[in-house]
PDB file of C-alpha atoms in Angstrom:
ATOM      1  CA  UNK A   1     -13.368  18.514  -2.990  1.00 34.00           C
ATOM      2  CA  UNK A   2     -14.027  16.051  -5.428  1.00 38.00           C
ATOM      3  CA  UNK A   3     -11.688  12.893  -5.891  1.00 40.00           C
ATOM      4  CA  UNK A   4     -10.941  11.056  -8.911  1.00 41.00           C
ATOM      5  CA  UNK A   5     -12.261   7.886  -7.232  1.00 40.00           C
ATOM      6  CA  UNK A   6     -14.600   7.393  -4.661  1.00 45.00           C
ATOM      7  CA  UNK A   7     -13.981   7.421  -0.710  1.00 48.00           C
ATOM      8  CA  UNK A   8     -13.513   4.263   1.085  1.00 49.00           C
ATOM      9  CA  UNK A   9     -12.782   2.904   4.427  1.00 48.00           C
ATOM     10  CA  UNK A  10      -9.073   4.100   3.792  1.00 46.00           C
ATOM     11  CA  UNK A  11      -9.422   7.269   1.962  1.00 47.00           C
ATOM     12  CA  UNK A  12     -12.550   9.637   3.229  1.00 44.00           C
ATOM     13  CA  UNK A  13     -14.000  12.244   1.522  1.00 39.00           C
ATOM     14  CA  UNK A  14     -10.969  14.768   2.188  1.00 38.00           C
ATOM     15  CA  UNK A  15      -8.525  11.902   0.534  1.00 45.00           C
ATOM     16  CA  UNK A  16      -6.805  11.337   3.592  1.00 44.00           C
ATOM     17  CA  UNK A  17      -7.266   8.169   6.351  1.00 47.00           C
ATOM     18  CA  UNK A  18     -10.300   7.717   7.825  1.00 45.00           C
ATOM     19  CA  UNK A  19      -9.675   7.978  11.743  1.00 44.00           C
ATOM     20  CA  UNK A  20      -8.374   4.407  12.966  1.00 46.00           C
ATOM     21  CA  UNK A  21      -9.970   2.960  16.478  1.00 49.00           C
ATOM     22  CA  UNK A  22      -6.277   4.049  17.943  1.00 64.00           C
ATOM     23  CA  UNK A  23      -4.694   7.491  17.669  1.00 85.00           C
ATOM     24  CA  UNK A  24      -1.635   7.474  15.245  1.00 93.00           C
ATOM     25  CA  UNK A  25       0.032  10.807  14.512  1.00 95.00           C
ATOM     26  CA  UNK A  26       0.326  10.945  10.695  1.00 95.00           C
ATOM     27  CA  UNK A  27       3.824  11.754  11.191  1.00 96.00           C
ATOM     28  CA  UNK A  28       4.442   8.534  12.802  1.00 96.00           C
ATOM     29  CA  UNK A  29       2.410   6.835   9.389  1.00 97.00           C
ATOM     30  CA  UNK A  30       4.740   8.912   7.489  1.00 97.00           C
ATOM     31  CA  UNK A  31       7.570   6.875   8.788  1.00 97.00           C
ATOM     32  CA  UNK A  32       5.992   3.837   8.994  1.00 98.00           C
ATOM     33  CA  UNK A  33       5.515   3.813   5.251  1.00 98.00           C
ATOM     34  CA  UNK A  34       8.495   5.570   4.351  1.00 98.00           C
ATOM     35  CA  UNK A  35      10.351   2.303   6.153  1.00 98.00           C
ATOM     36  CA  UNK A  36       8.276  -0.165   4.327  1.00 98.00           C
ATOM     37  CA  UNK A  37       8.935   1.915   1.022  1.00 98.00           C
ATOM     38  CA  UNK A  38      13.009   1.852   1.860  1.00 98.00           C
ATOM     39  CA  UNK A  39      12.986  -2.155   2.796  1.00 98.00           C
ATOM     40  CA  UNK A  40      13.493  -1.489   6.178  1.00 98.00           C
ATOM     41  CA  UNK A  41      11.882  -3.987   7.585  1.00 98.00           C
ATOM     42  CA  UNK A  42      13.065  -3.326  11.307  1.00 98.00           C
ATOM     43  CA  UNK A  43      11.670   0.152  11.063  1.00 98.00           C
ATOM     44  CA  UNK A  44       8.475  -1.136   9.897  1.00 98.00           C
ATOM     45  CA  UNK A  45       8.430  -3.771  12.893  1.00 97.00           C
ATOM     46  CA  UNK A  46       9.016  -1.040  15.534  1.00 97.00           C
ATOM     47  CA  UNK A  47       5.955   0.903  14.295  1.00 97.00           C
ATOM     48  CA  UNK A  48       3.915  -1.454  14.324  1.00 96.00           C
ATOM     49  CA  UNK A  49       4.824  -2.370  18.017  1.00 95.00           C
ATOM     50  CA  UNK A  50       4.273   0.795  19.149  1.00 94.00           C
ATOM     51  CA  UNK A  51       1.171   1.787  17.780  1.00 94.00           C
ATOM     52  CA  UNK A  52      -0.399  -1.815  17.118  1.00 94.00           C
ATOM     53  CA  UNK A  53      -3.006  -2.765  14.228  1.00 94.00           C
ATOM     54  CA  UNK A  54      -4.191   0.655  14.210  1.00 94.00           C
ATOM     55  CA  UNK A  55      -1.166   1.726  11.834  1.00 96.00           C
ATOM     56  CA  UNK A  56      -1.350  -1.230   9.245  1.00 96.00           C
ATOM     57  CA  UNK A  57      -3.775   0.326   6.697  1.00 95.00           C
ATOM     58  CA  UNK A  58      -3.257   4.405   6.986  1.00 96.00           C
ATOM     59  CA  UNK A  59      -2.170   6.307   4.112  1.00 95.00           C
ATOM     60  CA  UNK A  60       1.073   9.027   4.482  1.00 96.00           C
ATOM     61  CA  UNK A  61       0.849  12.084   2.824  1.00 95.00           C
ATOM     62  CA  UNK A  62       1.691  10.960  -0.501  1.00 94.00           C
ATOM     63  CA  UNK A  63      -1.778   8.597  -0.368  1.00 95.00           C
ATOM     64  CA  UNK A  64       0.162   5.420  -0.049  1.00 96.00           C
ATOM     65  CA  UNK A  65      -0.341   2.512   2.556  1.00 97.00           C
ATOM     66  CA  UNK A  66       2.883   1.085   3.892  1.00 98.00           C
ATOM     67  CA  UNK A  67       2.147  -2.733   1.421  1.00 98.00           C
ATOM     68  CA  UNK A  68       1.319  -0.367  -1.416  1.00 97.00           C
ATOM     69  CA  UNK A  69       5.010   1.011  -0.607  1.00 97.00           C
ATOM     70  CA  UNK A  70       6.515  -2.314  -0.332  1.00 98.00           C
ATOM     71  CA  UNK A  71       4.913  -3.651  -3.309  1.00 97.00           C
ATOM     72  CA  UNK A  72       5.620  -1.153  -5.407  1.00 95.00           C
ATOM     73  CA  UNK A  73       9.226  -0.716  -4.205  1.00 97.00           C
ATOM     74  CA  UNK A  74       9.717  -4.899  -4.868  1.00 97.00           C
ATOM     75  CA  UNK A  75      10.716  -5.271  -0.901  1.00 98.00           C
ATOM     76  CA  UNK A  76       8.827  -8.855  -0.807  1.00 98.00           C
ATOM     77  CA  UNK A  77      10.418  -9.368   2.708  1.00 98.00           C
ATOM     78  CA  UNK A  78       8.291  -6.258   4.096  1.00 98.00           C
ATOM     79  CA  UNK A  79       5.538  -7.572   1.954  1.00 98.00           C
ATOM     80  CA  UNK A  80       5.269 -10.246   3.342  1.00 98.00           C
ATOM     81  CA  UNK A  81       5.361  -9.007   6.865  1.00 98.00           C
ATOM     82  CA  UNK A  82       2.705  -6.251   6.774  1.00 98.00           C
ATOM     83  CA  UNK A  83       0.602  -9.167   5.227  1.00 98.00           C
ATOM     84  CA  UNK A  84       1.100 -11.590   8.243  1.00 97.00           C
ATOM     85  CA  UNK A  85       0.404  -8.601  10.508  1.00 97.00           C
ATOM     86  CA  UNK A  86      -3.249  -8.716   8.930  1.00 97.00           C
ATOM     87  CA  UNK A  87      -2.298  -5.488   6.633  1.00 97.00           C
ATOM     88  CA  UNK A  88      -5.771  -5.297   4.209  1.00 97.00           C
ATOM     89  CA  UNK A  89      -4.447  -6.922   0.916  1.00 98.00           C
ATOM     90  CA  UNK A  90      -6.683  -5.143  -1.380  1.00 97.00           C
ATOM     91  CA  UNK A  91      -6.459  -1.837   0.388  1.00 96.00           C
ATOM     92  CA  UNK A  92      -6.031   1.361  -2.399  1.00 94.00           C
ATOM     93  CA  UNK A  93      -3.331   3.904  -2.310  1.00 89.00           C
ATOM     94  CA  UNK A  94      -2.211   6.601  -4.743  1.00 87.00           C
ATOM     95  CA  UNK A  95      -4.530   7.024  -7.175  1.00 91.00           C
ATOM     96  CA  UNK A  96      -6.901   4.352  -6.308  1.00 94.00           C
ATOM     97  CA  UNK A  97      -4.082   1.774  -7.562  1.00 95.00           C
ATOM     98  CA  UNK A  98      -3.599  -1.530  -5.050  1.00 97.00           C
ATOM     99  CA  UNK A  99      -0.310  -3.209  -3.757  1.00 97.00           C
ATOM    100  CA  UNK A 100      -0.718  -5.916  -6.904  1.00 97.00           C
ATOM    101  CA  UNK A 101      -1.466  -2.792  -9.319  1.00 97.00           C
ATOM    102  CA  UNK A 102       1.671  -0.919  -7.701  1.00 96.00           C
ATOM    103  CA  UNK A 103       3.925  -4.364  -8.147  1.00 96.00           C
ATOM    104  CA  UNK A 104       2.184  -4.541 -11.938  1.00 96.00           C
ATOM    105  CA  UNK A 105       3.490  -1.122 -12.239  1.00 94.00           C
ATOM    106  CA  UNK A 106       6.873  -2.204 -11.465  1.00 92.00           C
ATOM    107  CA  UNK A 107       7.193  -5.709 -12.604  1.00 92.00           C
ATOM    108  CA  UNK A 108       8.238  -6.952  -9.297  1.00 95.00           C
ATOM    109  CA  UNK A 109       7.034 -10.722 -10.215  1.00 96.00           C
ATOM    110  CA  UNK A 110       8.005 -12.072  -6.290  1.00 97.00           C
ATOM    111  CA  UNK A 111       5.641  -9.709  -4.577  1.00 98.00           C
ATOM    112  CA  UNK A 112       3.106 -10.171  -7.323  1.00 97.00           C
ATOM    113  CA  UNK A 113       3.218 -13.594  -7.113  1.00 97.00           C
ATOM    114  CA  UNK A 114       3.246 -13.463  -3.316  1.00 98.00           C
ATOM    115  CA  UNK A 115      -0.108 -10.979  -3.604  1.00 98.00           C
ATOM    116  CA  UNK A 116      -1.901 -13.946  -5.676  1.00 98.00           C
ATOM    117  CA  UNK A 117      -1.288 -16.679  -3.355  1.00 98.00           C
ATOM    118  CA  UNK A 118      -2.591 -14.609  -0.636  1.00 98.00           C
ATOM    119  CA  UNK A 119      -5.362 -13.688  -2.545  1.00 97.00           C
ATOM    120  CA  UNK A 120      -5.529 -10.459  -3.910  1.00 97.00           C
ATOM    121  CA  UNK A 121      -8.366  -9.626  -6.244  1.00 97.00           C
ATOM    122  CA  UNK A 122      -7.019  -8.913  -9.874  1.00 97.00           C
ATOM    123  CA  UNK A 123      -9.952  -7.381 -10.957  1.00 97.00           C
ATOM    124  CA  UNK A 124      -9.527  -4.237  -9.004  1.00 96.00           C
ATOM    125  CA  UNK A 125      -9.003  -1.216 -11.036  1.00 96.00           C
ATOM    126  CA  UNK A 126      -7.279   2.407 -10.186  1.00 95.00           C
ATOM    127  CA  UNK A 127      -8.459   5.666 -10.999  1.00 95.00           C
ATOM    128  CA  UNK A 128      -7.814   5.227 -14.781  1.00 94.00           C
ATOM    129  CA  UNK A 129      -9.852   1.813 -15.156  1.00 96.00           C
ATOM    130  CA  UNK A 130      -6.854  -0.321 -15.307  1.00 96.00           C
ATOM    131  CA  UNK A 131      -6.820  -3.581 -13.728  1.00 97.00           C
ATOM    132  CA  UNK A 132      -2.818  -5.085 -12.695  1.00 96.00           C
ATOM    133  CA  UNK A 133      -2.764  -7.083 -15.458  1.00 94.00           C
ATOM    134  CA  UNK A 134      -2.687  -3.793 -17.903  1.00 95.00           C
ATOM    135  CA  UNK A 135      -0.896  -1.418 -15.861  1.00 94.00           C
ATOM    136  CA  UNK A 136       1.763  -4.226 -16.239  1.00 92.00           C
ATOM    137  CA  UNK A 137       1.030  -4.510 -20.122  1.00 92.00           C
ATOM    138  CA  UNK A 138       1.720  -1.085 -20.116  1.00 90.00           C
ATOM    139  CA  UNK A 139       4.772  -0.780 -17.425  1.00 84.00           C
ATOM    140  CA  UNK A 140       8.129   0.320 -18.883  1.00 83.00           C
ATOM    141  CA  UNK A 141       9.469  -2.386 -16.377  1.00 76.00           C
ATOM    142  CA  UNK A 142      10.611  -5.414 -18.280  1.00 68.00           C
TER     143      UNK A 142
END
Protein backbone atom coordinates (compact mmCIF):
# COMPACT_ATOMS: atom_id res chain seq x y z
CA UNK A 1 0.00 0.00 0.00
CA UNK A 2 1.27 3.17 -0.89
CA UNK A 3 0.17 6.47 0.99
CA UNK A 4 -0.14 9.82 -0.32
CA UNK A 5 2.35 11.01 2.32
CA UNK A 6 4.93 9.35 4.04
CA UNK A 7 4.68 7.20 7.40
CA UNK A 8 5.52 8.75 10.61
CA UNK A 9 5.60 8.07 14.23
CA UNK A 10 1.67 8.40 14.10
CA UNK A 11 0.72 6.89 10.89
CA UNK A 12 2.91 3.55 9.85
CA UNK A 13 3.19 2.15 6.73
CA UNK A 14 -0.47 0.53 6.79
CA UNK A 15 -1.87 4.31 7.58
CA UNK A 16 -3.01 3.41 10.83
CA UNK A 17 -1.23 4.19 14.58
CA UNK A 18 1.89 2.96 15.19
CA UNK A 19 1.55 0.65 18.41
CA UNK A 20 1.70 3.05 21.59
CA UNK A 21 4.01 1.77 24.76
CA UNK A 22 0.31 0.98 26.39
CA UNK A 23 -2.41 -1.17 24.83
CA UNK A 24 -5.46 0.98 23.69
CA UNK A 25 -8.25 -0.80 21.83
CA UNK A 26 -8.91 1.36 18.73
CA UNK A 27 -12.41 1.29 19.67
CA UNK A 28 -11.71 3.03 22.80
CA UNK A 29 -9.51 5.83 20.35
CA UNK A 30 -12.58 5.86 18.37
CA UNK A 31 -14.38 7.40 21.24
CA UNK A 32 -11.82 9.27 22.54
CA UNK A 33 -11.69 11.32 19.38
CA UNK A 34 -15.17 11.19 18.55
CA UNK A 35 -15.59 13.16 22.20
CA UNK A 36 -12.94 15.63 21.43
CA UNK A 37 -14.57 16.07 17.85
CA UNK A 38 -18.27 16.62 19.66
CA UNK A 39 -16.76 19.21 22.48
CA UNK A 40 -17.17 16.87 25.03
CA UNK A 41 -14.67 17.62 27.02
CA UNK A 42 -15.68 15.25 30.03
CA UNK A 43 -15.63 12.33 27.66
CA UNK A 44 -12.30 13.23 26.51
CA UNK A 45 -11.07 13.56 30.29
CA UNK A 46 -12.35 10.05 31.19
CA UNK A 47 -10.29 8.50 28.36
CA UNK A 48 -7.56 9.83 29.04
CA UNK A 49 -7.76 8.64 32.76
CA UNK A 50 -8.27 5.38 31.91
CA UNK A 51 -5.85 4.64 29.44
CA UNK A 52 -3.17 7.46 30.33
CA UNK A 53 -0.66 9.23 27.77
CA UNK A 54 -0.76 6.28 25.67
CA UNK A 55 -4.16 7.54 24.00
CA UNK A 56 -3.17 11.30 23.37
CA UNK A 57 -1.68 10.96 19.84
CA UNK A 58 -3.58 7.73 18.12
CA UNK A 59 -5.51 8.17 15.09
CA UNK A 60 -9.46 6.62 14.87
CA UNK A 61 -10.47 5.13 11.89
CA UNK A 62 -11.15 8.12 9.99
CA UNK A 63 -7.07 9.05 10.38
CA UNK A 64 -7.73 11.82 12.80
CA UNK A 65 -6.01 12.47 16.28
CA UNK A 66 -8.39 13.60 18.97
CA UNK A 67 -6.57 17.82 18.73
CA UNK A 68 -6.88 17.41 14.98
CA UNK A 69 -10.74 16.76 15.92
CA UNK A 70 -10.94 19.56 18.27
CA UNK A 71 -9.24 21.93 16.10
CA UNK A 72 -10.96 21.36 13.30
CA UNK A 73 -14.37 21.20 15.03
CA UNK A 74 -13.40 24.97 16.78
CA UNK A 75 -13.86 23.22 20.46
CA UNK A 76 -10.83 25.51 21.88
CA UNK A 77 -11.83 24.27 25.43
CA UNK A 78 -10.82 20.53 24.38
CA UNK A 79 -7.98 22.12 22.57
CA UNK A 80 -6.66 23.34 25.00
CA UNK A 81 -6.88 20.37 27.26
CA UNK A 82 -5.39 17.63 25.04
CA UNK A 83 -2.54 20.28 24.72
CA UNK A 84 -1.88 20.56 28.56
CA UNK A 85 -2.09 16.76 28.67
CA UNK A 86 1.21 16.87 26.46
CA UNK A 87 -1.01 15.90 23.18
CA UNK A 88 1.95 16.30 20.17
CA UNK A 89 1.00 19.79 18.69
CA UNK A 90 2.26 19.17 15.30
CA UNK A 91 1.04 15.63 15.10
CA UNK A 92 -0.73 14.84 11.30
CA UNK A 93 -4.14 13.46 10.79
CA UNK A 94 -6.34 13.02 7.73
CA UNK A 95 -4.54 13.53 4.90
CA UNK A 96 -1.31 14.54 6.34
CA UNK A 97 -3.14 17.96 7.42
CA UNK A 98 -2.20 19.21 11.29
CA UNK A 99 -4.56 20.58 14.10
CA UNK A 100 -3.50 24.40 12.82
CA UNK A 101 -4.11 23.17 9.05
CA UNK A 102 -7.56 21.54 10.25
CA UNK A 103 -8.48 25.03 12.27
CA UNK A 104 -7.12 26.93 8.80
CA UNK A 105 -9.57 24.75 7.15
CA UNK A 106 -12.28 25.97 9.25
CA UNK A 107 -11.44 29.44 10.22
CA UNK A 108 -11.68 28.76 13.83
CA UNK A 109 -9.31 31.94 14.70
CA UNK A 110 -9.40 30.98 18.85
CA UNK A 111 -7.88 27.57 18.39
CA UNK A 112 -5.60 28.90 15.71
CA UNK A 113 -4.47 31.48 17.67
CA UNK A 114 -4.22 29.20 20.70
CA UNK A 115 -2.00 26.61 18.28
CA UNK A 116 0.54 29.68 17.64
CA UNK A 117 1.14 30.63 21.10
CA UNK A 118 1.85 27.13 21.89
CA UNK A 119 3.95 26.84 19.11
CA UNK A 120 2.84 25.06 16.29
CA UNK A 121 4.99 25.07 13.20
CA UNK A 122 3.17 26.92 10.24
CA UNK A 123 5.27 25.64 7.78
CA UNK A 124 3.93 22.16 7.87
CA UNK A 125 2.20 21.10 4.80
CA UNK A 126 -0.61 18.20 4.09
CA UNK A 127 -0.73 15.83 1.43
CA UNK A 128 -1.50 18.51 -1.24
CA UNK A 129 1.57 20.90 -0.34
CA UNK A 130 -0.48 23.38 1.44
CA UNK A 131 0.77 25.02 4.42
CA UNK A 132 -2.34 26.58 7.11
CA UNK A 133 -1.92 29.74 5.91
CA UNK A 134 -3.36 28.60 2.25
CA UNK A 135 -5.70 26.00 3.17
CA UNK A 136 -7.21 29.06 5.03
CA UNK A 137 -6.77 31.33 1.82
CA UNK A 138 -8.62 28.82 0.25
CA UNK A 139 -11.34 27.78 3.10
CA UNK A 140 -14.98 28.57 2.26
CA UNK A 141 -15.05 29.57 6.05
CA UNK A 142 -15.21 33.30 6.37
Amino acid sequence: MVLPYPPNKYNNAFGNAAPPAGKVPQEEVNKFCAAAKDGNLEGVKQKLKEYGPAILNRVDNMGDTALTWAAWMGHLHVAQFLLDSGADINARGMTNRTALGWAAQGARKDVIQLLLDRGADSSLTDVNGKTPLQIAQESPNP
